[in-house]
mmCIF file of C-alpha atoms and ligand atoms in Angstrom:
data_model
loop_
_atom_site.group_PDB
_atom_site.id
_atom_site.type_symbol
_atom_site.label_atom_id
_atom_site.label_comp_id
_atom_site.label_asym_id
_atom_site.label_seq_id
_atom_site.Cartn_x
_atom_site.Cartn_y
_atom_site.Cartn_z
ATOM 1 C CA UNK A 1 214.756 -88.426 -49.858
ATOM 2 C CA UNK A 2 211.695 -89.858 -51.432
ATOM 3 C CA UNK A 3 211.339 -90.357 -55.306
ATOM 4 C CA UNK A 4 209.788 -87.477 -56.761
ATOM 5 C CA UNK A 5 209.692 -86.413 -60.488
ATOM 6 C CA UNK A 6 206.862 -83.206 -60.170
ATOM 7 C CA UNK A 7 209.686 -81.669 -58.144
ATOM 8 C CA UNK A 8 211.195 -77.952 -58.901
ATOM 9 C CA UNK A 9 214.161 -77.944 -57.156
ATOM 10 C CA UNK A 10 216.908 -75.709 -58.780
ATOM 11 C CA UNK A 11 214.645 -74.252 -60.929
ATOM 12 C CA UNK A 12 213.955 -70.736 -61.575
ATOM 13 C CA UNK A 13 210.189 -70.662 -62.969
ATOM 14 C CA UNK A 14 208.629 -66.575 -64.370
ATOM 15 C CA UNK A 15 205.372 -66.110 -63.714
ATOM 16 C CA UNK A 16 203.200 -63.737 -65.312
ATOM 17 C CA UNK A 17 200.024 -62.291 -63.677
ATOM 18 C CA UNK A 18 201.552 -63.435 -60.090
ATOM 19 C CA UNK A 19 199.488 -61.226 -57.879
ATOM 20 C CA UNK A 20 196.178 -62.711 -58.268
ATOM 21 C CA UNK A 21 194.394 -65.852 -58.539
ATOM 22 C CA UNK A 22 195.513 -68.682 -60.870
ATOM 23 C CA UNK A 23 199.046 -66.906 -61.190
ATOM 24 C CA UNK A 24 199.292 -66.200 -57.506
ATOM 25 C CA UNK A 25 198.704 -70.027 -56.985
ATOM 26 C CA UNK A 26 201.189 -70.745 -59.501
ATOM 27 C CA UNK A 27 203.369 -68.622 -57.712
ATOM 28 C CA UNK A 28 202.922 -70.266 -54.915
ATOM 29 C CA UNK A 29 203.033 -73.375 -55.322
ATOM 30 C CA UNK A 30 206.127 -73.451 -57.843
ATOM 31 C CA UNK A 31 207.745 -72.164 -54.633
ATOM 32 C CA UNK A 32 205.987 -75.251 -52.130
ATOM 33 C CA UNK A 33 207.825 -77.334 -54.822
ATOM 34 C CA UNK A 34 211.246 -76.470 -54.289
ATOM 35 C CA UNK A 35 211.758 -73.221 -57.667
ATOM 36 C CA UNK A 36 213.061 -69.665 -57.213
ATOM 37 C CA UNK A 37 209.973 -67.815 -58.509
ATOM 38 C CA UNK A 38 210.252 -64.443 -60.513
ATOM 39 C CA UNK A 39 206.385 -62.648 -60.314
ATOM 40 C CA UNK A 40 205.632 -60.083 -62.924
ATOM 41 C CA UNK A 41 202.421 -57.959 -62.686
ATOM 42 C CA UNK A 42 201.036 -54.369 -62.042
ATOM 43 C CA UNK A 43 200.323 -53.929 -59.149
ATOM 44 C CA UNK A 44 203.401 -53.420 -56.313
ATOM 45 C CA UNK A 45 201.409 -54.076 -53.279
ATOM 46 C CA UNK A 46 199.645 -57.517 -54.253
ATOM 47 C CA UNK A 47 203.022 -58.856 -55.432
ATOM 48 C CA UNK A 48 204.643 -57.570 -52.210
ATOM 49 C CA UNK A 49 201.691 -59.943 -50.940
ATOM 50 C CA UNK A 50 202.400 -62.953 -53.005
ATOM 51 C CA UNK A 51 206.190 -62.621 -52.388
ATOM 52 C CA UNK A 52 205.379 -62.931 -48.567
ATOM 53 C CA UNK A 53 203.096 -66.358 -49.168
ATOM 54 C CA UNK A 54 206.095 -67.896 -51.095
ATOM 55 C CA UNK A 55 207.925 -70.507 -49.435
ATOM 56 C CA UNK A 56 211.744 -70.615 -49.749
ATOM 57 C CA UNK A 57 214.119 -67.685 -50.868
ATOM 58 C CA UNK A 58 215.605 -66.125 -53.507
ATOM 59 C CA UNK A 59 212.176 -64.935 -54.876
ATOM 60 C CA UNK A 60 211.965 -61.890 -56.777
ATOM 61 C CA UNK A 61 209.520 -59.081 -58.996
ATOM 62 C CA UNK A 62 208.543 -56.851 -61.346
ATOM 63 C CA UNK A 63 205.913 -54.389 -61.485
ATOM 64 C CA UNK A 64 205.085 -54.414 -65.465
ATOM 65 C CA UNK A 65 202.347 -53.729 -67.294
ATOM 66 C CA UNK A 66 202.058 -56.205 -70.522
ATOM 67 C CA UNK A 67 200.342 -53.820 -72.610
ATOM 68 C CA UNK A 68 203.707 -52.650 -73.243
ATOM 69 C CA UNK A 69 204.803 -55.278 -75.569
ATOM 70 C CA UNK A 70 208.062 -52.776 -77.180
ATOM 71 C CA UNK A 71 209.225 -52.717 -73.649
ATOM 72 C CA UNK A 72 209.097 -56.558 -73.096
ATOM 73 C CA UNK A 73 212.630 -57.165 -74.364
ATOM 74 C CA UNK A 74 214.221 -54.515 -71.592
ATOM 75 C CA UNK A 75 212.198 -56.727 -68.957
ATOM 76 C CA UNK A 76 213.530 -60.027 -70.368
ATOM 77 C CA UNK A 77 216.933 -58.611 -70.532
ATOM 78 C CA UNK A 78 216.694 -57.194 -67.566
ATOM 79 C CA UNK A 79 215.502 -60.395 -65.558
ATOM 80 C CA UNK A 80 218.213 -62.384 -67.099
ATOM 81 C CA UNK A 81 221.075 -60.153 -65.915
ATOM 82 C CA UNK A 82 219.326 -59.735 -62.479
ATOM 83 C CA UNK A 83 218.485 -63.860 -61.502
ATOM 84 C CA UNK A 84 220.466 -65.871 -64.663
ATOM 85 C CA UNK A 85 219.143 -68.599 -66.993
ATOM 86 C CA UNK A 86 215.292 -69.449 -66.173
ATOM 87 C CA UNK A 87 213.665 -72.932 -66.220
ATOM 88 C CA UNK A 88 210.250 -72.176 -67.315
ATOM 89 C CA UNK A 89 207.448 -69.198 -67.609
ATOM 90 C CA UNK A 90 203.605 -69.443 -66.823
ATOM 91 C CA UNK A 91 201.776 -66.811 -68.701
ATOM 92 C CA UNK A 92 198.506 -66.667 -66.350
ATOM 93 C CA UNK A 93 198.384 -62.438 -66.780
ATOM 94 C CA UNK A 94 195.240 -61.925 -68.040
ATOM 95 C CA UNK A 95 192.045 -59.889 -68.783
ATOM 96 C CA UNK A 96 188.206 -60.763 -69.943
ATOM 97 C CA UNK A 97 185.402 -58.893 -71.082
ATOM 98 C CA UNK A 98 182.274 -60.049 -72.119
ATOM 99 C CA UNK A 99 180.417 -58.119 -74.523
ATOM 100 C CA UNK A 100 178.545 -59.010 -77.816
ATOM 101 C CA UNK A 101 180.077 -58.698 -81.078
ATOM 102 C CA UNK A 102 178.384 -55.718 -82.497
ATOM 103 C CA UNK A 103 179.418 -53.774 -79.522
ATOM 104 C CA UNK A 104 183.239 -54.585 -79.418
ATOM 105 C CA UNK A 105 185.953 -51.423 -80.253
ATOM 106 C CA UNK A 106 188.446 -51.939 -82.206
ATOM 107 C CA UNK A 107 190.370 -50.961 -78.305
ATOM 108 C CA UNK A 108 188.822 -53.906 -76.415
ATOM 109 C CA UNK A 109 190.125 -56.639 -79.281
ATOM 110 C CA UNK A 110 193.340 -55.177 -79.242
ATOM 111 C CA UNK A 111 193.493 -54.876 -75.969
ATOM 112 C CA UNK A 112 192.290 -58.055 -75.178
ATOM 113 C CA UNK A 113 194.874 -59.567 -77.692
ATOM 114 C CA UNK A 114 197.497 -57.275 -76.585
ATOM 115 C CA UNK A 115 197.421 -58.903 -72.549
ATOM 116 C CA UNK A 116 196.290 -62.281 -73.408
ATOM 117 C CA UNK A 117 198.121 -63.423 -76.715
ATOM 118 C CA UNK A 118 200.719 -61.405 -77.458
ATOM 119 C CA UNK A 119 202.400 -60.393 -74.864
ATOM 120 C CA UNK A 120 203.381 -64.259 -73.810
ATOM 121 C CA UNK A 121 204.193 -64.212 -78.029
ATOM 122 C CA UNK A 122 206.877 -61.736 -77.424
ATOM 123 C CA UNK A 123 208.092 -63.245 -74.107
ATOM 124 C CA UNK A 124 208.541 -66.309 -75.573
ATOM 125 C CA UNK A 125 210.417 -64.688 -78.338
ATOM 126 C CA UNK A 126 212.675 -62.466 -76.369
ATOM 127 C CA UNK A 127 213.417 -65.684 -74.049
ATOM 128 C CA UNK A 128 214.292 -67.918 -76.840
ATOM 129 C CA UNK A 129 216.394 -65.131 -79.117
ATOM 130 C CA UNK A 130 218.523 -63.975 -76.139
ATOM 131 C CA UNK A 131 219.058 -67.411 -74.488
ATOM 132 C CA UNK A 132 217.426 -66.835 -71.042
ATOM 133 C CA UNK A 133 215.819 -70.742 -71.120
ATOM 134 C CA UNK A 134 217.835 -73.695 -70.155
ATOM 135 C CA UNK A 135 217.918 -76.930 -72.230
ATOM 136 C CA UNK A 136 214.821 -79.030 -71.061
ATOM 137 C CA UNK A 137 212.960 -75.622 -70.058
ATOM 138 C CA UNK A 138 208.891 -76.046 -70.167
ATOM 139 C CA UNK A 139 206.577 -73.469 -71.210
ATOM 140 C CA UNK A 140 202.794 -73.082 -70.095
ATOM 141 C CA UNK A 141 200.331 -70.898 -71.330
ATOM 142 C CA UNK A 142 197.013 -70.003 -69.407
ATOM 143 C CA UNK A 143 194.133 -70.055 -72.106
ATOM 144 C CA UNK A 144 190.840 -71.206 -71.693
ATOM 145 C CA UNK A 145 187.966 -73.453 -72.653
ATOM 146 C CA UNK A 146 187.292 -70.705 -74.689
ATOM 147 C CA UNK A 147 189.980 -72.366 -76.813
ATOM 148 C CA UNK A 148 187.461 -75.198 -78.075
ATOM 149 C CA UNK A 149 183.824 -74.153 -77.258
ATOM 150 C CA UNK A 150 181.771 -71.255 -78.487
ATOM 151 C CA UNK A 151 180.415 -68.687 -75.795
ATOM 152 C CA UNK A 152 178.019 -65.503 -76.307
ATOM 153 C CA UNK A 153 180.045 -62.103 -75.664
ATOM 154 C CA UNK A 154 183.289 -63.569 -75.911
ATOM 155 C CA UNK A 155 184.659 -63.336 -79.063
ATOM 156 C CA UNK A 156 187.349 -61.628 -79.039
ATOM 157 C CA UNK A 157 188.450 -63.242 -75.726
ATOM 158 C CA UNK A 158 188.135 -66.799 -77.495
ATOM 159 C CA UNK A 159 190.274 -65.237 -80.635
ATOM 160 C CA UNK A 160 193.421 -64.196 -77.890
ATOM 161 C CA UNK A 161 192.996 -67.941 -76.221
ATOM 162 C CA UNK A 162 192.913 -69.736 -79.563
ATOM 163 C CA UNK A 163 195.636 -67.997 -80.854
ATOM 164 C CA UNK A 164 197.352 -69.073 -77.950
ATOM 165 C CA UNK A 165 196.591 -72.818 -78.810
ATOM 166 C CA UNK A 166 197.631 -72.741 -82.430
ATOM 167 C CA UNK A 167 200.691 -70.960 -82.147
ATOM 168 C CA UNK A 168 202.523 -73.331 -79.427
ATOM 169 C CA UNK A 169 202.337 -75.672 -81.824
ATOM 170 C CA UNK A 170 204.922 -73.829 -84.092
ATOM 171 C CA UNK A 171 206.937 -72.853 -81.042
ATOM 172 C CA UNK A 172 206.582 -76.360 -79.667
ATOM 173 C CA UNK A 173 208.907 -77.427 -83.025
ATOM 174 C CA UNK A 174 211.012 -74.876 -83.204
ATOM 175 C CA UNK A 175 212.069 -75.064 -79.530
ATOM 176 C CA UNK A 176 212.536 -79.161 -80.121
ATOM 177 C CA UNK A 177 215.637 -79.099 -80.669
ATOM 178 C CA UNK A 178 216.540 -77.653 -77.287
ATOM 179 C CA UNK A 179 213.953 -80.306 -75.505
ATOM 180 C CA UNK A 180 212.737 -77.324 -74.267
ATOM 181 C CA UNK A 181 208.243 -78.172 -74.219
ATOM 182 C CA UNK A 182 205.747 -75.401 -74.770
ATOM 183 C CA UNK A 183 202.202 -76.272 -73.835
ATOM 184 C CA UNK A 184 198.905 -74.765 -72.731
ATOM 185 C CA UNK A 185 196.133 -75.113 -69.941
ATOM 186 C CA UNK A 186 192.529 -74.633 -70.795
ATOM 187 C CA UNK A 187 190.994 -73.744 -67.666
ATOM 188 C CA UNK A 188 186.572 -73.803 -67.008
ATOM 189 C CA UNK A 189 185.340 -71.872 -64.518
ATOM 190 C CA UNK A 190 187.576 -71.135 -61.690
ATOM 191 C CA UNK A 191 186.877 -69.140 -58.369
ATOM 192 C CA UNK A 192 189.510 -66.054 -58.717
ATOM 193 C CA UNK A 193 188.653 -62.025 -58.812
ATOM 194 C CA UNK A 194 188.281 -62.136 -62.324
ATOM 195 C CA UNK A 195 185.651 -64.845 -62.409
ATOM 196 C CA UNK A 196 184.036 -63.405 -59.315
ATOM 197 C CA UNK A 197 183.493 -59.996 -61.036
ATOM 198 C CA UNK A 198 181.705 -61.969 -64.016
ATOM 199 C CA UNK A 199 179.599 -64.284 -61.793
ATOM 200 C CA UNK A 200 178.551 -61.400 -60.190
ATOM 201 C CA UNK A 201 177.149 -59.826 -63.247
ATOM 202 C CA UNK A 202 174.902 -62.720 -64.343
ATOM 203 C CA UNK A 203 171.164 -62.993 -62.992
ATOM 204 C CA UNK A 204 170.234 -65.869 -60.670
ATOM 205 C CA UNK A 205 169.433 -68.062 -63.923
ATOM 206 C CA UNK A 206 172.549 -68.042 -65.573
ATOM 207 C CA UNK A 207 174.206 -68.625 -62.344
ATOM 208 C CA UNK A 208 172.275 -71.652 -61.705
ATOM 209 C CA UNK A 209 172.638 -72.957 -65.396
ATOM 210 C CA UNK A 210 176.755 -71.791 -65.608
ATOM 211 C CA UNK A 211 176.797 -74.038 -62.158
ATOM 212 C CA UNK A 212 175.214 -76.860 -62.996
ATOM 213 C CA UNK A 213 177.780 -77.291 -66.607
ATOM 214 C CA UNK A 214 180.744 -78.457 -64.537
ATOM 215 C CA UNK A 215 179.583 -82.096 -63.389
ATOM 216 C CA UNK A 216 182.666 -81.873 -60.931
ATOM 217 C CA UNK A 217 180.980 -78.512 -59.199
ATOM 218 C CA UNK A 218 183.177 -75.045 -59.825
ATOM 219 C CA UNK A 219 187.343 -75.318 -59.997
ATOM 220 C CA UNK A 220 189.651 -73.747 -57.671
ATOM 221 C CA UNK A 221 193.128 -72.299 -58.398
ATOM 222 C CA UNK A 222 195.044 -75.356 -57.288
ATOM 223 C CA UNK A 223 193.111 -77.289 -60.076
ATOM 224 C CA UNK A 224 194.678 -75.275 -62.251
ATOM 225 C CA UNK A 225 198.378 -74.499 -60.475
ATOM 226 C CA UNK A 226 198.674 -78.585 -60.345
ATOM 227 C CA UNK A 227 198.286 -79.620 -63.916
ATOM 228 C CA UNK A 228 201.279 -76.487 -64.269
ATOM 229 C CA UNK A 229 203.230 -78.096 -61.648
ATOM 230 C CA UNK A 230 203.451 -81.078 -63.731
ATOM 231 C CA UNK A 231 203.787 -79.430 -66.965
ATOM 232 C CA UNK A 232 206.628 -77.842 -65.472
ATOM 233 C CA UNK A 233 208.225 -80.282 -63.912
ATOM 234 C CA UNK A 234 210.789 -83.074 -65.466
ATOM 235 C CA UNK A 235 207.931 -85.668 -65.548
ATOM 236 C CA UNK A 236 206.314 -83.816 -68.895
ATOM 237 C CA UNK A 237 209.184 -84.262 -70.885
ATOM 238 C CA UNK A 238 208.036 -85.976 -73.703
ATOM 239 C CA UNK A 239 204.682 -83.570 -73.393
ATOM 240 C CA UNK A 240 204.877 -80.628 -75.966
ATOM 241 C CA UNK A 241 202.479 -78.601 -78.062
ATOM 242 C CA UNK A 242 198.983 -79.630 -76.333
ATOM 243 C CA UNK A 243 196.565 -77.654 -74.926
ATOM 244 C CA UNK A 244 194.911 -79.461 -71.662
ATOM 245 C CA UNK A 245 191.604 -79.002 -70.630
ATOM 246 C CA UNK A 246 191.024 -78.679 -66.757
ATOM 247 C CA UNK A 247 187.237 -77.929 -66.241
ATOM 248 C CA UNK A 248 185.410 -80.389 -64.122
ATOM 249 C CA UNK A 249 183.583 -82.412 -66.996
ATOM 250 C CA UNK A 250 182.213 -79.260 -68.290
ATOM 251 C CA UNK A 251 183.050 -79.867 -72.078
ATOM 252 C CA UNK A 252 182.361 -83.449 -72.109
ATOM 253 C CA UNK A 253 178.598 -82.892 -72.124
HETATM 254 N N1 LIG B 1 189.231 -67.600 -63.584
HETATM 255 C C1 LIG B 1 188.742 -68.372 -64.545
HETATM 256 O O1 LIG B 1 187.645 -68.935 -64.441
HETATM 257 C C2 LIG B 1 189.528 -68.571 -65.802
HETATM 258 C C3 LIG B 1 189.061 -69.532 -66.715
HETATM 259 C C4 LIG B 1 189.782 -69.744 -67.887
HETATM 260 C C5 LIG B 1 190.937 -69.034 -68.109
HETATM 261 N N2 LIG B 1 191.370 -68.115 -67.203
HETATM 262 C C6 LIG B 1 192.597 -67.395 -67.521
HETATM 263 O O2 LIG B 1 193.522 -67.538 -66.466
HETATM 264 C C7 LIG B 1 194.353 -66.382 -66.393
HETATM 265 C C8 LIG B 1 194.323 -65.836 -64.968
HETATM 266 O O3 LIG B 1 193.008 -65.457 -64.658
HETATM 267 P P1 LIG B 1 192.522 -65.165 -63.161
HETATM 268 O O4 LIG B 1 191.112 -65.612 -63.103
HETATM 269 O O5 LIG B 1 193.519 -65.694 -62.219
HETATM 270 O O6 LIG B 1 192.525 -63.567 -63.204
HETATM 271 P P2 LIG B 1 192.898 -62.459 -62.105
HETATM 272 O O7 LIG B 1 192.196 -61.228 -62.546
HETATM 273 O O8 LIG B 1 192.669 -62.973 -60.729
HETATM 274 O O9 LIG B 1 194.460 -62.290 -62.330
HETATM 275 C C9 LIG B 1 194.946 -61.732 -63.524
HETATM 276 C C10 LIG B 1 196.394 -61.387 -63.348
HETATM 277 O O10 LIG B 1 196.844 -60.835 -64.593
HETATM 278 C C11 LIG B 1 197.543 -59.636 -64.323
HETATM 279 N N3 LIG B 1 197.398 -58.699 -65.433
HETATM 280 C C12 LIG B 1 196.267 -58.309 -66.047
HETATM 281 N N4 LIG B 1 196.552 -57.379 -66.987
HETATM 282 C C13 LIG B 1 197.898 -57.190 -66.944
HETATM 283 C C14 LIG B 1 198.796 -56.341 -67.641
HETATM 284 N N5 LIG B 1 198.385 -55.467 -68.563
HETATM 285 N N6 LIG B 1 200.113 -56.396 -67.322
HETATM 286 C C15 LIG B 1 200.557 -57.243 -66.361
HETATM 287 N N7 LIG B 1 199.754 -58.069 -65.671
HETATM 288 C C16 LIG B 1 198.444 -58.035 -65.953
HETATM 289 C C17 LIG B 1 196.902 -59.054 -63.057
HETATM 290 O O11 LIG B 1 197.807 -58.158 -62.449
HETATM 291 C C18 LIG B 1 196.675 -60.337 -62.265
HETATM 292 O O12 LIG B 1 197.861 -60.680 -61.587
HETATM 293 C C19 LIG B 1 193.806 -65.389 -67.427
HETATM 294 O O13 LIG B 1 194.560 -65.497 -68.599
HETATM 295 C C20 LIG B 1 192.399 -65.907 -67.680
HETATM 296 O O14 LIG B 1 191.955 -65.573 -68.971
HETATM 297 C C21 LIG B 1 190.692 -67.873 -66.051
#
């Protein structure tokens, strides 16, 4: 057998937001690399769908909705009796909205918040306090270039990606001690539904201007499902607490 450290064999890997884009692909291709995959998300017939384009067996889900972060302890509890210890969790569940400041409810902050931020917070939580991660378990958190660079409309998206990026680097110490790494991905533009339903709404302008950022041309979910695959895997060992930007050259400029 060839020499391969980005491997995930024997590992069990949770991933959040598993029946569409960047968490399907996640799904996906934790499974091409050899892990037992656990999918959360909302919706029961896309996850029946992702199940069926994992590779492997011993795959499993749960149809959850994140909003209900009192309820997230039952689930963690829940997953742990049902599959055992896990390896590692990919929070790519996820919602945007674009909208400017002045005309933001108090509802689509929280809300926004609520999916984005704090419901990987309290999974994080619940896995560490009832001892569902291994020793040398790895952490990775979907945010966003939103993380670094300003954008019109998306405030309060930026604030639940940024929050993301300061508070691994807490976690990232206080789960030291059990080598266990917590870092985040920082995605640009990627083809999924969610981006599709923004492009959509911008005129032929912006499009051409929000095109021609990304020197590398637009990403694609495996740009994004690789750098986890390695974050995951044993080779990012020493790795903890950074946030990694994957976005075609578009924050360079
Ligand atoms: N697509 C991009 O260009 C892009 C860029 C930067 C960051 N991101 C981030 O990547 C992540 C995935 O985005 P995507 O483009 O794949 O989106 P998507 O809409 O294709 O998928 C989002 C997933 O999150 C799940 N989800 C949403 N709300 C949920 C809730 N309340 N409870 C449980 N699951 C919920 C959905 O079921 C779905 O599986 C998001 O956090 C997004 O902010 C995406």
């Amino acid at each position: 057998m060839c020499y391969n450290p980005f491997q995930l064999r024997d590992k069990t890997i949770l991933v959040t937001g598993a029946s569409s884009g960047i968490g399907q692909q996640c799904a996906i291709d934790c499974s091409r690399m050899g892990a037992r995959v656990v999918l959360v998300a909302r919706d029961e017939e896309r996850l029946e769908e992702t199940l069926s384009l994992l590779e492997g067996s011993g795959h499993c889900y749960y149809k959850f909705d994140l909003n209900c972060l009192e309820e997230i302890e039952k689930l963690i509890e829940k997953i742990k009796k049902d599959v055992g210890r896990l390896n590692g969790f990919v929070h790519a569940a996820g919602i945007e909205k674009t909208l400017p400041m002045k005309w933001l409810k108090v509802s689509d902050y929280e809300g926004l918040l609520r999916v984005n931020f704090l419901s990987s917070f309290e999974i994080i939580k619940c896995l560490a306090r009832l001892g569902v991660l291994n020793k040398e378990s790895h952490i990775v958190l979907i945010a966003s270039i939103l993380s670094v660079i300003g954008r019109k409309g998306l405030a309060a998206y930026a604030a639940s990606k940024g929050a993301m990026v300061a508070a691994i680097r807490a976690m990232a110490l206080e789960l030291a001690s059990k080598k266990i790494c917590v870092n985040c991905v920082s995605p640009g533009t990627i083809l999924t539904p969610m981006m599709q339903k923004y492009l959509l709404s911008l005129d032929e302008e912006e499009y051409k201007k929000r095109l021609e950022g990304f020197p590398l041309g637009m990403g694609e979910t495996v740009d994004v499902s690789n750098m986890c695959i390695y974050l995951l895997s044993d080779a990012s060992r020493w790795i903890t607490g950074q946030n990694f930007i994957v976005d075609g050259g578009y924050t360079i400029k």
